Coordinates of C-alpha atoms in Angstrom, one line a residue:
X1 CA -1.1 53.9 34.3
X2 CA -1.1 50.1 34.1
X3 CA -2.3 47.8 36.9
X4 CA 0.8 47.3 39.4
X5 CA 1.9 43.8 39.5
X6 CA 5.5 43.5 37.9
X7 CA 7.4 40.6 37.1
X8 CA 11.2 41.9 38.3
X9 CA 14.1 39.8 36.9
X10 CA 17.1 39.4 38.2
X11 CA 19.5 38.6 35.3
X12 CA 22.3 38.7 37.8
X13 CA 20.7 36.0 40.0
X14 CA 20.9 33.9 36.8
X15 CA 24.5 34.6 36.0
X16 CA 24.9 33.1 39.8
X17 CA 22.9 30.3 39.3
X18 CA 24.8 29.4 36.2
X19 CA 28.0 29.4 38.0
X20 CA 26.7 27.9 40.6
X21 CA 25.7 25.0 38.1
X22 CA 29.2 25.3 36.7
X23 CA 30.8 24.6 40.6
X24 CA 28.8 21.5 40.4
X25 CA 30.5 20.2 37.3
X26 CA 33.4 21.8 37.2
X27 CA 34.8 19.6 34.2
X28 CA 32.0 19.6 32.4
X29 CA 30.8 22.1 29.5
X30 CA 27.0 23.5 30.2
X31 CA 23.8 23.7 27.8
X32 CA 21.5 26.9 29.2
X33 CA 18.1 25.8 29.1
X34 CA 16.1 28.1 27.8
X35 CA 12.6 26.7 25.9
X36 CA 9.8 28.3 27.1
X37 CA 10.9 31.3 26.5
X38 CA 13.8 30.8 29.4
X39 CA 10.8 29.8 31.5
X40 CA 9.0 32.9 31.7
X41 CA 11.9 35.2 32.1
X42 CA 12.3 36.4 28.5
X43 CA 15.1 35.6 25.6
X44 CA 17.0 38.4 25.4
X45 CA 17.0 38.9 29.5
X46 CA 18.7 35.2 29.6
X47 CA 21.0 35.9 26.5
X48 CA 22.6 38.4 29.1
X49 CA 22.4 36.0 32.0
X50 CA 23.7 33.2 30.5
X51 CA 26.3 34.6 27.9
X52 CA 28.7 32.3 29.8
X53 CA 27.0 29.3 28.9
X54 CA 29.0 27.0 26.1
X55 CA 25.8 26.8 24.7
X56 CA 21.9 27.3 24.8
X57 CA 19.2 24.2 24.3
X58 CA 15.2 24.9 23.8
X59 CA 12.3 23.1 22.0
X60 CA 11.2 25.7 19.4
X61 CA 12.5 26.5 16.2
X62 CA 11.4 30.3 15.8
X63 CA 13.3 30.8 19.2
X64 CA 16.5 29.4 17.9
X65 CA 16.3 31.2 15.1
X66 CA 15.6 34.3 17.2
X67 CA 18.9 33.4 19.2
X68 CA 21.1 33.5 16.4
X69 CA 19.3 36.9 15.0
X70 CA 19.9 38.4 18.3
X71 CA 23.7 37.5 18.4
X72 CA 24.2 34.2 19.8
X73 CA 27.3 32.8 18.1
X74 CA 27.6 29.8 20.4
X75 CA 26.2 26.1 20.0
X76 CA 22.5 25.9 19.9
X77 CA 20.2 22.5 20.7
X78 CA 16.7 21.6 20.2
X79 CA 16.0 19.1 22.3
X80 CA 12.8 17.6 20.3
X81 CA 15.4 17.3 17.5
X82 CA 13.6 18.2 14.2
X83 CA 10.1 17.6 13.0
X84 CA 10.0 17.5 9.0
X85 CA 12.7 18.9 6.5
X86 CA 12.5 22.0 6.6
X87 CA 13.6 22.0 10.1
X88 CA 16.3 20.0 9.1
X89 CA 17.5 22.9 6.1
X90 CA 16.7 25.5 8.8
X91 CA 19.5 23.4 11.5
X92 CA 22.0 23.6 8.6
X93 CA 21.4 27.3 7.4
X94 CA 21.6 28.6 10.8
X95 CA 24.1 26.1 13.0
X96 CA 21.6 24.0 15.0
X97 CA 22.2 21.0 16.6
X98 CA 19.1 18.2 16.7
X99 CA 18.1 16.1 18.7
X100 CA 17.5 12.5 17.2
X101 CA 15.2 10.0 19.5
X102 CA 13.4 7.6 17.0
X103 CA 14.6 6.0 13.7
X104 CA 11.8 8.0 11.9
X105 CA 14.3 11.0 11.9
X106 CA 17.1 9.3 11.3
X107 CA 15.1 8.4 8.2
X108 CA 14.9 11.7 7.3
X109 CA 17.8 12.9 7.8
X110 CA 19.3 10.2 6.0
X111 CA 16.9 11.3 2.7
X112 CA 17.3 15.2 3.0
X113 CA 20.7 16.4 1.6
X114 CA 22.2 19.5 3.6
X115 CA 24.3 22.3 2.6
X116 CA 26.6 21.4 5.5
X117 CA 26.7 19.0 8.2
X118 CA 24.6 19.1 11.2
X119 CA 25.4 18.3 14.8
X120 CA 23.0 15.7 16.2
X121 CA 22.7 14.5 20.1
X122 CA 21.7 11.2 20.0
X123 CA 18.6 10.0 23.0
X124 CA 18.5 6.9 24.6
X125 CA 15.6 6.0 26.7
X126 CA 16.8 5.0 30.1
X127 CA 13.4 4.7 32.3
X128 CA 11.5 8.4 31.2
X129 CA 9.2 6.2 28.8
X130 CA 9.0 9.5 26.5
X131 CA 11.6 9.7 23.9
X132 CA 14.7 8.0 22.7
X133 CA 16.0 4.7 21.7
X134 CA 16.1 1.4 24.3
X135 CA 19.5 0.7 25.2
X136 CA 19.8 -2.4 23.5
X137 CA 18.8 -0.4 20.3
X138 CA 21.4 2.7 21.0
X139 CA 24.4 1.4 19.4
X140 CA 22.5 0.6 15.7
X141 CA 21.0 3.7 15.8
X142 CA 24.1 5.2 16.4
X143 CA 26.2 3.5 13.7
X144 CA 23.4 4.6 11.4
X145 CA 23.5 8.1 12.2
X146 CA 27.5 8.0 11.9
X147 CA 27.0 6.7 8.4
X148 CA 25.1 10.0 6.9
X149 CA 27.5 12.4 5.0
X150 CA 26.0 15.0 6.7
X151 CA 26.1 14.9 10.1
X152 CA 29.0 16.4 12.2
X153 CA 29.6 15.9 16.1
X154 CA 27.8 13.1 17.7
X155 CA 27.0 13.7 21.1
X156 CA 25.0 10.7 23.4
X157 CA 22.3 11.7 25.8
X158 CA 19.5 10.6 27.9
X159 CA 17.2 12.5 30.7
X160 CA 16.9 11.8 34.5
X161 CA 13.4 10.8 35.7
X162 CA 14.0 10.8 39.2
X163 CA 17.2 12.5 39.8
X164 CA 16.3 14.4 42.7
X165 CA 16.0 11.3 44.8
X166 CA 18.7 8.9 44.7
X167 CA 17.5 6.2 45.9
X168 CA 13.8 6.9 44.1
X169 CA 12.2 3.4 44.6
X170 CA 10.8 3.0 41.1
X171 CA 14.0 3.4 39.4
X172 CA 17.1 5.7 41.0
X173 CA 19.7 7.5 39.1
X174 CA 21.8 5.1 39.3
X175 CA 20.1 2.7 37.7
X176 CA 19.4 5.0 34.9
X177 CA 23.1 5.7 34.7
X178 CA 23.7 2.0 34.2
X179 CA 21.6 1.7 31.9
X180 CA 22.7 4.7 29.8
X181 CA 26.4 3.1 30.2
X182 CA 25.5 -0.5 29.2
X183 CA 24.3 0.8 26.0
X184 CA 26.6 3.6 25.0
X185 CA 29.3 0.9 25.5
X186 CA 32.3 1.0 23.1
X187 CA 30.5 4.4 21.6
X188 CA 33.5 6.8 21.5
X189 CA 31.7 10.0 21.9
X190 CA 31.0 13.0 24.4
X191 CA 27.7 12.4 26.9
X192 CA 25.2 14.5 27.9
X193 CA 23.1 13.0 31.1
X194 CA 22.7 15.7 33.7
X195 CA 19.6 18.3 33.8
X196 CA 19.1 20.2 37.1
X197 CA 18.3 17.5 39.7
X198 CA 21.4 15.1 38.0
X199 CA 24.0 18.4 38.3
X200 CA 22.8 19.2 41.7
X201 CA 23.7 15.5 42.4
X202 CA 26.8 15.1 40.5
X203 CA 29.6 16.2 43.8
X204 CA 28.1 13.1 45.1
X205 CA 28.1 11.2 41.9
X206 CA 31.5 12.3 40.0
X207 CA 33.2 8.7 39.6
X208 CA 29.3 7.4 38.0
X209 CA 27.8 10.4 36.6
X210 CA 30.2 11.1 33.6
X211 CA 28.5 14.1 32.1
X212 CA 30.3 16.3 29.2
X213 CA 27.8 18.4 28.9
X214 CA 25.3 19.3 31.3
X215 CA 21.9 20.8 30.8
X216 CA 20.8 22.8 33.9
X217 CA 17.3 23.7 33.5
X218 CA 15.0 25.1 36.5
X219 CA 18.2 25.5 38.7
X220 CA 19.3 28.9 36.5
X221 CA 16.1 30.2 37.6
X222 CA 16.4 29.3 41.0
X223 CA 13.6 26.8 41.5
X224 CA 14.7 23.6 42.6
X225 CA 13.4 20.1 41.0
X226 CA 13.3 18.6 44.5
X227 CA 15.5 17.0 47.0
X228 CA 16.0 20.9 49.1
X229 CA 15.3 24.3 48.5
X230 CA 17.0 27.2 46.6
X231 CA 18.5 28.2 49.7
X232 CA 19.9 24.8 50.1
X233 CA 21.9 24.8 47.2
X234 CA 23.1 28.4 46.9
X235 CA 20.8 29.5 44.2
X236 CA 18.8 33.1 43.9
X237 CA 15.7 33.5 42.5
X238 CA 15.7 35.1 39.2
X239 CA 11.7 36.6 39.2
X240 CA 10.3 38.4 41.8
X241 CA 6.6 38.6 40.9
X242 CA 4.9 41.8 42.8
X243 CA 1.6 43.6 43.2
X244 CA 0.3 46.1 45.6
X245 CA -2.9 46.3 47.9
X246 CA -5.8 47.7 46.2
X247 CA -8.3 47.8 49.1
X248 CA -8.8 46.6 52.5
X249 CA -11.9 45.6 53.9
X250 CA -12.8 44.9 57.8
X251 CA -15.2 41.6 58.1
X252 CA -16.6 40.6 61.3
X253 CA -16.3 36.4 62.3
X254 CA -18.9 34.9 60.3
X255 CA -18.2 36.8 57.3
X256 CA -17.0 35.3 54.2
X257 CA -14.4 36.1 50.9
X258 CA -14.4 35.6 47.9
X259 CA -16.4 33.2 45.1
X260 CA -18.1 30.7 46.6
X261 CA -17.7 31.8 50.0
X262 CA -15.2 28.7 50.6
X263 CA -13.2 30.7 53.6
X264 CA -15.2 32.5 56.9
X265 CA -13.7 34.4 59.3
X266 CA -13.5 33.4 62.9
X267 CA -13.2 36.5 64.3
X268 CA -12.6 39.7 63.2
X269 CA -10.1 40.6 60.4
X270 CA -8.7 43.0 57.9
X271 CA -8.8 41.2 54.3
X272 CA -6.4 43.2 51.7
X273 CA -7.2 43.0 47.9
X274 CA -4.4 42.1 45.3
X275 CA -4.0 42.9 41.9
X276 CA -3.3 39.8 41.0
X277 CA -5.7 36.8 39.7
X278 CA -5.4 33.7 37.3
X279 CA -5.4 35.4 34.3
X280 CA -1.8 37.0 35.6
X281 CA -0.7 33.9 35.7
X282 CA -1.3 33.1 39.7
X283 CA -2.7 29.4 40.1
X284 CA -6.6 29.5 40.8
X285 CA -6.0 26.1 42.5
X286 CA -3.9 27.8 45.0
X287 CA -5.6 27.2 48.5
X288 CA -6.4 29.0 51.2
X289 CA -2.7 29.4 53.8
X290 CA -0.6 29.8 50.4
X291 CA 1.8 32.3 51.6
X292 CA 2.5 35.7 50.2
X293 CA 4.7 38.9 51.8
X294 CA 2.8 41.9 53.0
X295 CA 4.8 45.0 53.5
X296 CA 7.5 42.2 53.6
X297 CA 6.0 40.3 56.5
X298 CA 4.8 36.4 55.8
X299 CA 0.8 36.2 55.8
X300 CA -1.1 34.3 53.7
X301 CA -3.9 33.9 51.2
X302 CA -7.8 33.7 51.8
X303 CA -10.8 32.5 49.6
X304 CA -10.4 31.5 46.1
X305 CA -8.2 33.6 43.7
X306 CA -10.2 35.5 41.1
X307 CA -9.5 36.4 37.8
X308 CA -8.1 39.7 38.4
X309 CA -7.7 39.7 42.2
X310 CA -6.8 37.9 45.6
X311 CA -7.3 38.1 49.5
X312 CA -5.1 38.2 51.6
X313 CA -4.9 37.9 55.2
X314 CA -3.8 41.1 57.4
X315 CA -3.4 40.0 60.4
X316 CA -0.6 41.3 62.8
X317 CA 0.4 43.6 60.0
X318 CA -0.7 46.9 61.3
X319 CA 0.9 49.1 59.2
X320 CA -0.3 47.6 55.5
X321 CA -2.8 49.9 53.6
X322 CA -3.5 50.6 50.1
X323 CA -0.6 50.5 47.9
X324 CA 1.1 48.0 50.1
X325 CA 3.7 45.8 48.4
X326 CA 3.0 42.4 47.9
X327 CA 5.5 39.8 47.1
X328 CA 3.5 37.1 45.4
X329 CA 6.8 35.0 44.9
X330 CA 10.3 35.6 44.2
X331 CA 12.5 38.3 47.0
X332 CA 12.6 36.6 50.4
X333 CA 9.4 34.0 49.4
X334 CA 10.8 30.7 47.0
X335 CA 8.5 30.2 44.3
X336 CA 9.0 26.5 45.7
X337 CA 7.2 27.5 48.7
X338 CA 4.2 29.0 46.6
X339 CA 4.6 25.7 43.9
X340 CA 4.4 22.9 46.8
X341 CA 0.8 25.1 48.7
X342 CA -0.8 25.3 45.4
X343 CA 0.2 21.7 44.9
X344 CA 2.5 22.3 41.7
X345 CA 5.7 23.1 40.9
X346 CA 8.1 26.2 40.7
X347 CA 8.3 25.7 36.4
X348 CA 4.8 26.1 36.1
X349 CA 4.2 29.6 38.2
X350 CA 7.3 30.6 36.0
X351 CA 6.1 29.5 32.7
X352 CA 2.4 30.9 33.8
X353 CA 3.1 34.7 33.9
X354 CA 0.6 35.9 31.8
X355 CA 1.2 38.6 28.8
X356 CA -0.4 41.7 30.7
X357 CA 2.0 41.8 33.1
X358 CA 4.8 44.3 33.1
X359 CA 7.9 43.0 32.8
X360 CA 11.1 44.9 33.8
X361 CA 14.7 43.7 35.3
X362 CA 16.5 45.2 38.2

């Protein structure tokens, strides 16, 4: 039998979220985010639960490919753009739209013939610092890219550094949005601005934050990238990672768990053992207080996480024995709760699942 830690998803949880992206944006059109392999909840499982999505965006090229092998008809977006020419024969062949954030690939797209035109989104750099033209740069790189025979549908984009907080000190959204709007000026085509934090912000933002397109990200998952929890916004958590107690042992104060010995009882306690360690995926760095559910009841972490294990305290929870659930995140415990202990965020626990745990959807 394998060991019992499960990662549950909910594929209707991520049909919710996407609507509940959609209510945000009501006049916009919405990209499904789904590189890393839809953050940890599988391809296939977010085909299904975003099939209402105009269209899904990712990073690799195998995956895309996979998309359209699996039955996805609708637009798809890599949102690196392309990386040498056969990426750029492999956007044609199969219906891909790039991504183009430098001049280098406009370069080679401008010297690599296609069967048939491409789709490109066109990135401007707006604050991020990581890819895409300066504004004052956006409007040549534009009119160069509308000069190649072979590309279709222009669509302008850029990428929120600080969405979440409006009025961030180092640069708020707003100022991004200025930017992006000073230098797509007189550019007549559709714009792409808002990832999670910039849809959870557009009600407030409608008459500035003219988004087409929007490209919800964490949100469909239902993490948050800051600025309020899941609950907050109406979202449901789409992975419910789960174990069971393997062993309970009674230490007297003075006693300590786990490598290193870094926690000691104060008094006496009953320590429960989890099947779960860092090489599920669970963050070693997580301290000791990061909460988990017990037989449903809110308890918490003890010592350092091991490879294949955890503690966890028992305190108050009389009735726990072996083959207790344990909810390590997910059902009635925000992954943002988990993220924010262990001092990292919701996309990485997700991302993190490691390959030898089972994997089913409810």
């Amino acid at each position: 039998m394998p060991r019992p830690i499960v990662a549950t998803i909910h594929v209707a949880a991520m049909q919710h979220n996407l609507a509940r992206a959609r209510a945000c944006a009501p006049a916009s059109k919405a990209w499904a985010v789904v590189k890393a392999n839809a953050y940890g909840h599988g391809l296939q499982r977010a085909l299904r639960g975003f099939a209402d999505a105009d269209g899904l965006a990712l990073i690799e090229f195998d995956n895309a490919v996979r998309l359209r092998e699996m039955g996805w008809t609708k637009p798809v977006l890599l949102l690196e753009g392309w990386f040498d020419a056969a990426d750029l024969h492999a956007m044609a062949e199969h219906g891909l739209n790039g991504t183009a954030h430098c001049m280098e690939q406009i370069a080679l797209l401008e010297r690599t013939p296609l069967a048939r035109p491409v789709d490109v989104h066109l990135k401007m750099n707006t604050g991020m610092n990581r890819l895409g033209f300066q504004p004052g740069e956006f409007a040549a790189a534009y009119a160069r890219l509308r000069a190649i025979p072979h590309v279709g549908r222009i669509t302008l984009m850029t990428h929120f550094a600080n969405a979440d907080e409006a009025a961030h000190e180092c640069l708020p959204i707003r100022e991004q949005i200025r930017r992006f709007e000073a230098g797509a000026a007189g550019l007549d085509a559709p714009r792409s601005l808002a990832n999670s934090a910039g849809v959870l912000r557009m009600p407030e933002l409608r008459e500035e934050l003219v988004s087409d397109w929007i490209r919800p990200g964490i949100m469909l998952y239902g993490g948050t990238p800051g600025g309020g929890s899941a609950a907050d916004y109406g979202l449901r958590p789409a992975m419910t990672l789960a174990s069971e107690l393997i062993g309970i042992q009674h230490i007297a104060a003075g006693d300590f768990v786990g490598y290193g010995s870094r926690f000691e009882a104060d008094r006496d306690m009953r320590i429960g053992t989890v099947a779960c360690g860092y090489a599920d995926g669970y963050p070693r760095h997580a301290p000791t207080g990061t909460p988990v559910l017990v037989d449903g009841f809110r308890t918490r972490t003890v010592g350092r996480v091991s490879m294949d294990m955890m503690a966890v305290d028992l305190t108050g929870i009389d009735q726990a024995r072996v083959g207790s659930r344990v909810v390590l995140w997910g059902e009635d415990l925000p992954i943002d709760d988990v993220a924010a202990s262990a001092g990292t965020i919701g996309y990485e626990l997700m991302c993190a699942v490691a390959p030898r745990v089972q994997v089913k959807e409810d």
